């Protein structure tokens, strides 16, 4: 048995490391048990030798020493077994703690996601959108970039709820959100502003015309027929949008100013039936 090794070594390690220590310690216990058995066999032979030749004083002394060593080895084996049981208990406790920490982290992530995302569409909510807008404005000011805020509103959405029910309305909102999300660039942000309203943040635009091209693409893609199941009846509904566009820095230099300008432009587009309109 290696004299430099301690079975307690590594007890501050992770459960996998502890299991490795337990495995090593159990191997050592097997060796110690084998030594105890071998010593017991040797002692038995010595006793038989003494019984046949009682005058051998040296053999008797050797037997006494060997029996003392056997007792110590057996004590080591028993102690090592206790250590192994303690290590296994430590592994179980640490695994339980690790599992609890993982669950806690998952709950925290879920709570954070819930606090920053819309429950129906899973899109960023106003709080997260405003945070990203402020960050985008800081970057735009630092690098003299152009960015745009789009205010997107579904036309006649109230009639959808009134005619087909709120379940159908929720399905259409989820469909709109999914189609818009599929069109959103990695660095941009799409948000559900509330009700049937969405906000879209476009970063690093080359020109205002690029925002117009994207608005037309949104109207075309989102406007494709949406199949809705209402009372076991399949209905094809074409979604129509009105979009207001505000450009930084021309239409405002703060997030609130850009959102307000985009909102006003959206109402003008809805009133004039132009599908989209710029603030200025």
Backbone as numpy.savetxt, mean C-alpha at the origin, in Angstrom:
# Nx Ny Nz CAx CAy CAz Cx Cy Cz
30.75 -29.48 19.89 29.89 -28.29 19.89 30.78 -27.05 19.89
30.59 -26.06 18.94 31.45 -24.88 18.88 31.32 -24.06 20.14
32.45 -23.75 20.75 32.43 -23.02 22.02 32.15 -21.54 21.83
32.35 -21.00 20.60 32.18 -19.58 20.39 30.73 -19.20 20.08
29.85 -20.16 19.92 28.47 -19.87 19.49 27.54 -19.82 20.69
26.69 -18.82 20.74 25.67 -18.72 21.78 24.30 -18.85 21.16
23.43 -19.72 21.69 22.09 -19.88 21.12 21.24 -18.65 21.27
21.66 -17.69 22.11 20.90 -16.44 22.27 21.28 -15.42 21.21
22.32 -15.69 20.45 22.80 -14.73 19.45 21.71 -14.47 18.43
21.47 -13.15 18.11 20.52 -12.79 17.06 19.09 -12.70 17.53
18.82 -12.64 18.82 17.43 -12.58 19.27 16.77 -11.25 18.98
17.56 -10.25 18.56 16.97 -8.96 18.17 16.69 -8.89 16.68
16.90 -10.00 15.99 16.71 -10.02 14.54 15.23 -10.17 14.22
14.91 -10.14 12.93 13.54 -10.31 12.48 13.14 -11.77 12.66
11.83 -12.10 12.61 11.38 -13.48 12.80 12.11 -14.50 11.94
12.41 -14.17 10.70 13.12 -15.13 9.84 14.49 -15.43 10.39
15.19 -14.41 10.90 16.51 -14.61 11.49 16.40 -15.43 12.76
15.36 -15.17 13.55 15.15 -15.94 14.77 14.88 -17.40 14.45
14.12 -17.66 13.41 13.86 -19.04 13.02 15.14 -19.74 12.62
16.05 -19.00 11.99 17.34 -19.57 11.62 18.14 -19.92 12.87
18.08 -19.03 13.88 18.76 -19.29 15.15 18.15 -20.51 15.83
16.83 -20.62 15.84 16.16 -21.78 16.43 16.63 -23.06 15.75
16.71 -23.02 14.43 17.16 -24.20 13.69 18.56 -24.60 14.06
19.45 -23.63 14.18 20.83 -23.92 14.55 20.90 -24.45 15.98
20.11 -23.84 16.86 20.11 -24.25 18.26 19.59 -25.67 18.42
18.58 -26.02 17.63 18.04 -27.38 17.70 19.04 -28.41 17.18
19.83 -28.02 16.17 20.88 -28.92 15.69 21.92 -29.16 16.78
22.27 -28.07 17.48 23.24 -28.19 18.58 22.68 -29.10 19.67
21.38 -28.97 19.96 20.77 -29.81 21.01 20.85 -31.28 20.63
20.66 -31.58 19.35 20.77 -32.97 18.89 22.17 -33.51 19.18
23.20 -32.68 18.89 24.58 -33.09 19.14 24.83 -33.30 20.63
24.30 -32.37 21.45 24.47 -32.49 22.90 23.78 -33.76 23.41
22.58 -34.02 22.90 21.87 -35.24 23.30 22.66 -36.49 22.92
23.26 -36.46 21.72 24.07 -37.60 21.29 25.28 -37.79 22.21
25.90 -36.64 22.61 27.04 -36.71 23.53 26.63 -37.31 24.86
25.44 -36.89 25.35 24.94 -37.42 26.62 24.71 -38.92 26.51
24.16 -39.37 25.39 23.92 -40.81 25.18 25.23 -41.59 25.12
26.21 -41.00 24.40 27.50 -41.67 24.29 28.20 -41.76 25.65
28.14 -40.67 26.43 28.73 -40.68 27.76 28.04 -41.72 28.65
26.72 -41.82 28.53 25.97 -42.80 29.30 26.41 -44.21 28.94
26.64 -44.45 27.64 27.10 -45.78 27.19 28.49 -46.09 27.73
29.38 -45.07 27.67 30.73 -45.25 28.18 30.70 -45.56 29.68
29.87 -44.80 30.40 29.77 -45.01 31.84 29.24 -46.41 32.17
28.32 -46.88 31.36 27.78 -48.22 31.57 28.87 -49.27 31.41
29.72 -49.08 30.40 30.83 -50.02 30.18 31.80 -49.97 31.35
32.08 -48.74 31.85 32.99 -48.60 32.97 32.44 -49.28 34.22
31.14 -49.15 34.45 30.52 -49.81 35.60 30.63 -51.32 35.49
30.42 -51.84 34.32 30.54 -53.28 34.13 31.97 -53.74 34.38
32.92 -52.87 33.93 34.33 -53.20 34.14 34.66 -53.20 35.64
34.12 -52.23 36.38 34.35 -52.18 37.82 33.73 -53.37 38.54
32.57 -53.80 38.11 31.91 -54.95 38.74 32.72 -56.22 38.56
33.40 -56.29 37.41 34.20 -57.50 37.16 35.57 -57.41 37.81
36.08 -56.16 38.01 37.39 -55.95 38.63 37.28 -54.83 39.67
36.75 -55.10 40.81 36.49 -54.08 41.81 37.72 -53.39 42.36
38.90 -53.91 42.16 40.12 -53.32 42.73 40.71 -52.19 41.90
40.11 -51.89 40.74 40.67 -50.88 39.84 40.22 -49.48 40.30
41.00 -48.88 41.17 40.65 -47.57 41.75 40.66 -46.46 40.70
41.61 -46.53 39.76 41.70 -45.50 38.72 40.47 -45.48 37.83
39.97 -46.68 37.53 38.75 -46.75 36.70 37.57 -46.17 37.45
37.52 -46.43 38.76 36.41 -45.90 39.57 36.43 -44.37 39.58
37.61 -43.80 39.71 37.72 -42.34 39.69 37.30 -41.78 38.33
37.76 -42.45 37.29 37.40 -42.01 35.93 35.89 -42.09 35.72
35.28 -43.14 36.28 33.84 -43.28 36.16 33.12 -42.13 36.87
33.57 -41.77 38.05 32.94 -40.67 38.79 33.03 -39.36 38.01
34.22 -39.10 37.45 34.38 -37.87 36.64 33.48 -37.91 35.40
33.42 -39.07 34.78 32.61 -39.21 33.57 31.13 -39.03 33.87
30.69 -39.57 35.03 29.29 -39.41 35.41 28.97 -37.95 35.71
29.94 -37.23 36.31 29.74 -35.80 36.56 29.62 -35.04 35.25
30.48 -35.41 34.28 30.41 -34.76 32.96 29.07 -35.08 32.28
28.62 -36.33 32.43 27.34 -36.74 31.85 26.20 -35.89 32.41
26.24 -35.65 33.74 25.20 -34.84 34.37 25.22 -33.41 33.84
26.44 -32.85 33.67 26.56 -31.49 33.14 26.05 -31.41 31.70
26.41 -32.42 30.91 25.95 -32.43 29.51 24.43 -32.52 29.45
23.86 -33.36 30.35 22.41 -33.50 30.37 21.75 -32.18 30.78
22.37 -31.48 31.78 21.86 -30.17 32.18 21.90 -29.19 31.01
23.02 -29.23 30.25 23.13 -28.35 29.07 22.03 -28.64 28.07
21.75 -29.94 27.87 20.70 -30.33 26.92 19.34 -29.81 27.38
19.08 -29.94 28.71 17.79 -29.45 29.25 17.69 -27.94 29.12
18.78 -27.24 29.46 18.78 -25.78 29.36 18.63 -25.32 27.92
19.29 -26.03 27.04 19.21 -25.68 25.62 17.78 -25.87 25.10
17.11 -26.87 25.60 15.72 -27.10 25.21 14.84 -25.94 25.68
15.10 -25.44 26.90 14.35 -24.29 27.40 14.60 -23.05 26.55
15.88 -22.86 26.17 16.24 -21.73 25.32 15.49 -21.81 23.99
15.45 -23.02 23.42 14.76 -23.20 22.14 13.27 -22.88 22.26
12.66 -23.29 23.37 11.24 -23.00 23.57 11.02 -21.49 23.70
11.94 -20.81 24.41 11.84 -19.35 24.55 11.99 -18.67 23.19
12.93 -19.17 22.39 13.14 -18.59 21.05 11.90 -18.78 20.18
11.30 -19.95 20.23 10.09 -20.20 19.44 8.96 -19.26 19.88
8.86 -19.05 21.20 7.85 -18.12 21.70 8.11 -16.71 21.21
9.40 -16.32 21.20 9.78 -14.99 20.69 9.42 -14.84 19.22
9.66 -15.91 18.45 9.32 -15.88 17.02 7.82 -15.69 16.85
7.03 -16.42 17.61 5.56 -16.30 17.49 5.09 -14.89 17.85
5.69 -14.33 18.93 5.31 -12.98 19.35 5.68 -11.95 18.28
6.87 -12.11 17.72 7.31 -11.14 16.71 6.51 -11.27 15.42
6.15 -12.50 15.07 5.32 -12.68 13.88 3.95 -12.05 14.09
3.40 -12.22 15.30 2.10 -11.61 15.60 2.21 -10.09 15.56
3.33 -9.55 16.10 3.54 -8.10 16.09 3.71 -7.58 14.67
4.47 -8.33 13.87 4.68 -7.93 12.48 3.36 -7.92 11.72
2.53 -8.93 11.95 1.22 -9.01 11.30 0.34 -7.83 11.72
0.40 -7.51 13.02 -0.38 -6.38 13.53 0.08 -5.06 12.93
1.40 -4.90 12.79 1.95 -3.67 12.20 1.54 -3.54 10.73
1.55 -4.67 10.02 1.14 -4.65 8.60 -0.33 -4.24 8.49
-1.17 -4.81 9.36 -2.59 -4.45 9.35 -2.79 -2.98 9.70
-2.01 -2.49 10.66 -2.12 -1.09 11.05 -1.72 -0.18 9.90
-0.65 -0.55 9.20 -0.21 0.24 8.05 -1.26 0.24 6.95
-1.88 -0.92 6.73 -2.93 -1.01 5.71 -4.13 -0.13 6.09
-4.47 -0.14 7.40 -5.59 0.70 7.85 -5.26 2.18 7.69
-4.00 2.54 7.99 -3.59 3.93 7.84 -3.63 4.36 6.38
-3.15 3.46 5.49 -3.18 3.77 4.05 -4.61 3.91 3.57
-5.48 3.02 4.05 -6.89 3.08 3.65 -7.54 4.38 4.14
-7.22 4.76 5.38 -7.78 5.99 5.93 -7.27 7.21 5.17
-5.98 7.18 4.83 -5.39 8.30 4.08 -6.02 8.38 2.68
-6.19 7.23 2.04 -6.82 7.22 0.71 -8.25 7.74 0.79
-8.97 7.31 1.82 -10.36 7.75 1.99 -10.44 9.25 2.23
-9.45 9.79 2.96 -9.46 11.22 3.27 -9.15 12.07 2.05
-8.46 11.51 1.06 -7.99 12.29 -0.08 -8.66 11.90 -1.40
-9.58 10.94 -1.36 -10.19 10.47 -2.60 -11.72 10.41 -2.46
-12.37 10.54 -3.60 -13.82 10.46 -3.67 -14.26 9.00 -3.53
-15.28 8.76 -2.71 -15.70 7.39 -2.42 -16.31 6.71 -3.64
-17.04 7.44 -4.47 -17.74 6.83 -5.61 -16.79 6.50 -6.76
-15.92 7.44 -7.10 -15.08 7.28 -8.30 -13.63 6.93 -7.99
-13.22 7.05 -6.72 -11.83 6.83 -6.29 -10.87 7.87 -6.86
-11.41 8.95 -7.44 -10.56 10.02 -7.94 -10.11 10.91 -6.76
-9.03 11.66 -6.93 -8.65 12.64 -5.92 -9.81 13.58 -5.62
-9.97 13.96 -4.36 -11.02 14.90 -4.00 -10.48 16.33 -4.03
-11.27 17.28 -3.56 -10.87 18.69 -3.62 -9.57 18.94 -2.86
-9.44 18.32 -1.69 -8.27 18.54 -0.85 -6.99 18.14 -1.57
-6.99 16.95 -2.16 -5.80 16.48 -2.87 -5.57 17.29 -4.15
-6.67 17.62 -4.85 -6.52 18.41 -6.07 -5.90 19.77 -5.77
-6.40 20.44 -4.73 -5.87 21.76 -4.37 -4.39 21.69 -4.00
-4.00 20.61 -3.32 -2.59 20.44 -2.95 -1.73 20.30 -4.21
-2.19 19.49 -5.16 -1.42 19.30 -6.40 -1.44 20.56 -7.27
-2.54 21.28 -7.21 -2.62 22.54 -7.96 -1.61 23.54 -7.42
-1.53 23.66 -6.09 -0.56 24.57 -5.48 0.86 24.18 -5.85
1.13 22.89 -5.83 2.47 22.41 -6.21 2.75 22.71 -7.68
1.73 22.49 -8.53 1.89 22.76 -9.96 2.13 24.24 -10.23
1.42 25.11 -9.49 1.60 26.55 -9.65 3.01 26.97 -9.24
3.51 26.39 -8.15 4.87 26.72 -7.70 5.89 26.33 -8.77
5.70 25.17 -9.39 6.61 24.72 -10.44 6.48 25.61 -11.68
5.23 25.96 -12.01 4.99 26.80 -13.20 5.61 28.18 -13.04
5.50 28.75 -11.84 6.10 30.06 -11.58 7.62 29.99 -11.63
8.18 28.90 -11.10 9.63 28.77 -11.04 10.22 28.58 -12.45
9.50 27.83 -13.30 10.05 27.48 -14.61 9.37 28.22 -15.77
8.47 29.15 -15.44 7.73 29.91 -16.46 6.94 28.99 -17.38
6.27 28.01 -16.78 5.45 27.09 -17.55 4.02 27.64 -17.64
3.29 27.09 -18.62 1.86 27.35 -18.74 1.11 26.14 -18.23
0.08 26.36 -17.44 -0.78 25.25 -17.03 -2.23 25.67 -17.19
-3.11 24.68 -17.19 -4.54 24.96 -17.36 -5.35 24.21 -16.33
-6.46 24.82 -15.92 -7.45 24.17 -15.07 -8.73 24.06 -15.88
-9.23 22.84 -16.00 -10.49 22.59 -16.71 -11.59 22.29 -15.69
-12.71 22.96 -15.86 -13.89 22.69 -15.04 -14.88 21.94 -15.93
-15.14 20.67 -15.61 -15.95 19.80 -16.46 -17.28 19.51 -15.77
-18.37 19.71 -16.49 -19.70 19.50 -15.91 -20.55 18.68 -16.87
-21.30 17.72 -16.33 -22.20 16.92 -17.16 -23.48 17.70 -17.43
-23.90 17.75 -18.68 -25.13 18.45 -19.04 -26.36 17.61 -18.65
-27.34 18.29 -18.07 -28.63 17.67 -17.74 -28.50 16.41 -16.87
-27.55 16.43 -15.97 -27.35 15.23 -15.14 -28.54 14.98 -14.20
-29.18 16.04 -13.76 -30.32 15.87 -12.86 -31.40 15.02 -13.51
-31.56 15.21 -14.82 -32.60 14.44 -15.52 -32.25 12.94 -15.56
-30.96 12.63 -15.51 -30.55 11.22 -15.48 -31.03 10.58 -14.19
-30.77 11.25 -13.07 -31.22 10.72 -11.79 -32.75 10.64 -11.72
-33.40 11.69 -12.22 -34.86 11.73 -12.16 -35.50 10.65 -13.03
-34.89 10.39 -14.19 -35.48 9.45 -15.16 -35.10 8.01 -14.86
-33.81 7.78 -14.58 -33.31 6.40 -14.46 -32.98 5.99 -13.02
-32.92 6.95 -12.11 -32.61 6.62 -10.72 -31.15 6.93 -10.38
-30.88 7.01 -9.09 -29.54 7.40 -8.63 -28.49 6.32 -8.91
-28.90 5.05 -8.93 -27.94 3.98 -9.23 -27.40 4.15 -10.65
-28.30 4.48 -11.58 -27.87 4.72 -12.97 -27.00 5.97 -13.04
-27.37 7.00 -12.26 -26.56 8.22 -12.23 -25.17 7.95 -11.71
-25.06 7.14 -10.65 -23.74 6.80 -10.10 -22.91 6.02 -11.12
-23.56 5.11 -11.83 -22.85 4.33 -12.85 -22.30 5.24 -13.95
-23.09 6.21 -14.36 -22.64 7.14 -15.41 -21.47 7.99 -14.89
-21.54 8.43 -13.65 -20.44 9.20 -13.06 -19.16 8.36 -13.02
-19.29 7.10 -12.65 -18.13 6.21 -12.62 -17.58 5.98 -14.03
-18.47 5.89 -15.00 -18.03 5.71 -16.39 -17.28 6.93 -16.88
-17.82 8.12 -16.59 -17.16 9.37 -16.97 -15.78 9.44 -16.32
-15.73 9.14 -15.02 -14.46 9.19 -14.29 -13.44 8.24 -14.90
-13.88 7.03 -15.25 -12.97 6.05 -15.83 -12.45 6.51 -17.19
-13.33 7.06 -18.02 -12.90 7.53 -19.35 -11.95 8.72 -19.23
-12.25 9.62 -18.32 -11.36 10.76 -18.13 -10.00 10.31 -17.58
-10.04 9.37 -16.65 -8.80 8.88 -16.04 -7.90 8.23 -17.07
-8.48 7.50 -18.00 -7.70 6.84 -19.05 -7.02 7.84 -19.98
-7.53 9.07 -19.99 -6.95 10.11 -20.85 -5.96 11.00 -20.10
-5.87 10.82 -18.80 -5.06 11.72 -17.97 -3.59 11.33 -18.01
-2.73 12.31 -18.28 -1.29 12.05 -18.27 -0.80 11.81 -16.85
0.36 11.16 -16.73 0.88 10.76 -15.42 1.07 11.96 -14.49
1.52 13.10 -15.02 1.81 14.26 -14.18 0.60 15.15 -13.94
-0.48 14.93 -14.67 -1.69 15.74 -14.50 -2.58 15.15 -13.40
-3.61 15.89 -13.02 -4.50 15.44 -11.95 -5.95 15.61 -12.35
-6.71 14.53 -12.20 -8.15 14.55 -12.43 -8.83 14.40 -11.08
-9.85 15.24 -10.82 -10.51 15.23 -9.52 -12.02 15.32 -9.70
-12.73 14.67 -8.78 -14.17 14.90 -8.71 -14.39 16.06 -7.76
-14.92 17.15 -8.31 -15.10 18.38 -7.53 -16.34 18.28 -6.65
-17.29 17.46 -7.10 -18.54 17.29 -6.36 -19.70 17.12 -7.31
-20.69 16.31 -6.92 -21.85 16.10 -7.79 -21.43 15.57 -9.14
-21.80 16.31 -10.20 -21.45 15.90 -11.56 -20.33 16.78 -12.12
-19.50 17.34 -11.24 -18.43 18.25 -11.65 -17.06 17.62 -11.42
-16.18 17.84 -12.41 -14.81 17.33 -12.33 -13.84 18.46 -12.62
-12.68 18.38 -12.03 -11.59 19.32 -12.32 -10.42 18.57 -12.91
-9.79 19.20 -13.89 -8.64 18.58 -14.55 -7.50 19.58 -14.58
-6.37 19.19 -14.00 -5.18 20.04 -13.99 -4.21 19.56 -15.06
-3.88 20.46 -15.99 -2.95 20.14 -17.08 -1.65 20.92 -16.86
-0.55 20.21 -16.70 0.74 20.83 -16.43 1.58 20.95 -17.69
2.47 21.91 -17.69 3.47 22.08 -18.76 2.83 22.08 -20.16
1.82 22.93 -20.33 1.19 23.05 -21.65 2.08 23.87 -22.58
2.15 23.47 -23.83 2.92 24.24 -24.81 2.19 25.52 -25.19
0.84 25.44 -25.19 0.05 26.62 -25.56 -1.39 26.43 -25.10
-2.17 27.51 -25.14 -3.59 27.41 -24.79 -4.31 26.53 -25.81
-3.84 26.54 -27.04 -4.47 25.72 -28.07 -4.39 24.24 -27.74
-3.32 23.83 -27.05 -3.19 22.43 -26.64 -4.31 22.05 -25.68
-4.74 22.98 -24.83 -5.85 22.73 -23.93 -7.15 22.58 -24.71
-7.32 23.38 -25.77 -8.52 23.27 -26.60 -8.58 21.92 -27.30
-7.43 21.47 -27.80 -7.38 20.16 -28.48 -7.75 19.05 -27.49
-7.24 19.17 -26.26 -7.53 18.15 -25.25 -9.01 18.19 -24.86
-9.59 19.38 -24.77 -11.02 19.51 -24.45 -11.88 18.83 -25.51
-11.52 19.03 -26.77 -12.27 18.39 -27.86 -12.16 16.87 -27.78
-10.97 16.39 -27.39 -10.76 14.95 -27.25 -11.60 14.39 -26.11
-11.69 15.14 -25.02 -12.51 14.73 -23.88 -13.98 14.62 -24.29
-14.47 15.64 -24.97 -15.88 15.68 -25.38 -16.20 14.50 -26.30
-15.27 14.18 -27.20 -15.48 13.08 -28.14 -15.44 11.72 -27.43
-14.42 11.53 -26.58 -14.23 10.22 -25.94 -15.28 9.95 -24.88
-15.52 10.91 -24.00 -16.50 10.73 -22.93 -17.91 10.68 -23.49
-18.13 11.35 -24.64 -19.46 11.41 -25.23 -19.90 10.13 -25.93
-19.02 9.12 -25.97 -19.45 7.85 -26.58 -20.58 7.24 -25.76
-21.52 6.54 -26.43 -22.68 5.99 -25.72 -22.29 5.14 -24.51
-23.05 5.28 -23.45 -22.84 4.53 -22.22 -24.03 3.59 -22.03
-23.76 2.31 -21.91 -24.83 1.32 -21.76 -25.16 1.18 -20.27
-26.42 1.47 -19.93 -26.88 1.45 -18.54 -28.00 0.43 -18.39
-27.91 -0.37 -17.33 -28.97 -1.34 -17.05 -29.94 -0.73 -16.05
-31.18 -0.52 -16.48 -32.21 0.07 -15.63 -33.43 -0.84 -15.61
-33.74 -1.39 -14.42 -34.89 -2.30 -14.28 -34.84 -3.42 -15.31
-33.67 -4.04 -15.40 -33.43 -5.16 -16.32 -33.57 -4.77 -17.79
-33.53 -3.46 -18.04 -33.63 -2.98 -19.42 -32.34 -2.22 -19.76
-31.75 -2.56 -20.90 -30.50 -1.93 -21.32 -30.80 -0.63 -22.05
-30.18 0.44 -21.58 -30.38 1.76 -22.17 -29.04 2.33 -22.61
-29.01 2.88 -23.81 -27.80 3.53 -24.33 -27.95 5.03 -24.15
-27.00 5.59 -23.36 -27.10 7.02 -23.05 -25.83 7.72 -23.51
-25.99 8.80 -24.27 -24.85 9.59 -24.74 -24.59 10.74 -23.77
-23.38 10.78 -23.24 -23.02 11.77 -22.22 -22.54 13.06 -22.90
-23.08 14.16 -22.46 -22.66 15.45 -23.00 -22.04 16.29 -21.89
-20.98 17.00 -22.24 -20.23 17.78 -21.26 -20.16 19.25 -21.65
-19.91 20.07 -20.64 -19.53 21.47 -20.86 -18.24 21.70 -20.09
-17.25 22.33 -20.76 -15.93 22.48 -20.16 -15.51 23.95 -20.17
-15.07 24.42 -19.01 -14.49 25.76 -18.92 -13.00 25.64 -18.70
-12.22 26.51 -19.37 -10.76 26.41 -19.32 -10.16 27.73 -18.84
-9.32 27.65 -17.81 -8.58 28.82 -17.32 -7.09 28.54 -17.47
-6.36 29.54 -17.96 -4.93 29.38 -18.24 -4.10 30.22 -17.27
-3.08 29.59 -16.71 -2.10 30.31 -15.88 -0.95 30.76 -16.77
-0.49 32.01 -16.64 -0.88 33.02 -15.64 -1.91 34.02 -16.15
-2.35 33.84 -17.40 -3.23 34.82 -18.03 -4.54 35.04 -17.27
-5.14 33.95 -16.78 -6.46 34.06 -16.15 -6.40 34.09 -14.62
-5.24 33.98 -14.07 -5.12 34.00 -12.61 -3.80 33.37 -12.19
-3.34 33.78 -10.99 -2.06 33.27 -10.50 -2.21 32.45 -9.23
-3.46 32.26 -8.79 -3.71 31.42 -7.62 -4.67 30.31 -8.00
-4.66 29.26 -7.18 -5.54 28.13 -7.46 -7.00 28.52 -7.43
-7.41 29.29 -6.40 -8.82 29.70 -6.29 -9.25 30.55 -7.47
-8.37 31.45 -7.92 -8.70 32.32 -9.05 -8.88 31.50 -10.33
-8.02 30.52 -10.56 -8.10 29.70 -11.78 -9.35 28.83 -11.76
-9.68 28.25 -10.60 -10.88 27.41 -10.51 -12.13 28.26 -10.74
-12.16 29.46 -10.16 -13.32 30.35 -10.33 -13.48 30.76 -11.79
-12.37 31.07 -12.45 -12.43 31.47 -13.87 -12.88 30.30 -14.74
-12.38 29.11 -14.45 -12.78 27.93 -15.22 -14.26 27.63 -15.01
-14.73 27.83 -13.79 -16.15 27.60 -13.47 -17.03 28.57 -14.28
-16.66 29.82 -14.31 -17.42 30.81 -15.07 -17.42 30.48 -16.57
-16.26 30.07 -17.07 -16.15 29.71 -18.48 -17.03 28.50 -18.80
-17.11 27.55 -17.87 -17.95 26.36 -18.07 -19.41 26.76 -18.21
-19.88 27.68 -17.36 -21.28 28.12 -17.44 -21.54 28.85 -18.75
-20.54 29.58 -19.24 -20.71 30.25 -20.52 -20.80 29.24 -21.66
-19.97 28.19 -21.59 -20.02 27.14 -22.62 -21.36 26.42 -22.58
-21.88 26.20 -21.37 -23.18 25.52 -21.23 -24.30 26.40 -21.79
-24.23 27.71 -21.49 -25.25 28.64 -21.95 -25.22 28.81 -23.46
-24.00 28.91 -24.02 -23.85 29.12 -25.46 -23.86 27.83 -26.26
-23.90 26.66 -25.53 -23.89 25.33 -26.18 -22.69 25.18 -27.11
-21.52 25.60 -26.61 -20.27 25.50 -27.40 -19.39 24.34 -26.93
-19.86 23.57 -25.96 -19.13 22.42 -25.40 -17.95 22.84 -24.53
-17.15 23.79 -24.99 -16.07 24.30 -24.13 -15.83 25.77 -24.41
-15.25 26.45 -23.44 -14.97 27.88 -23.58 -13.78 28.25 -22.70
-12.99 29.22 -23.17 -11.88 29.75 -22.38 -12.37 30.87 -21.49
-11.67 31.08 -20.40 -12.05 32.13 -19.47 -11.86 33.51 -20.09
-10.73 33.70 -20.80 -10.48 35.02 -21.39 -10.62 34.96 -22.90
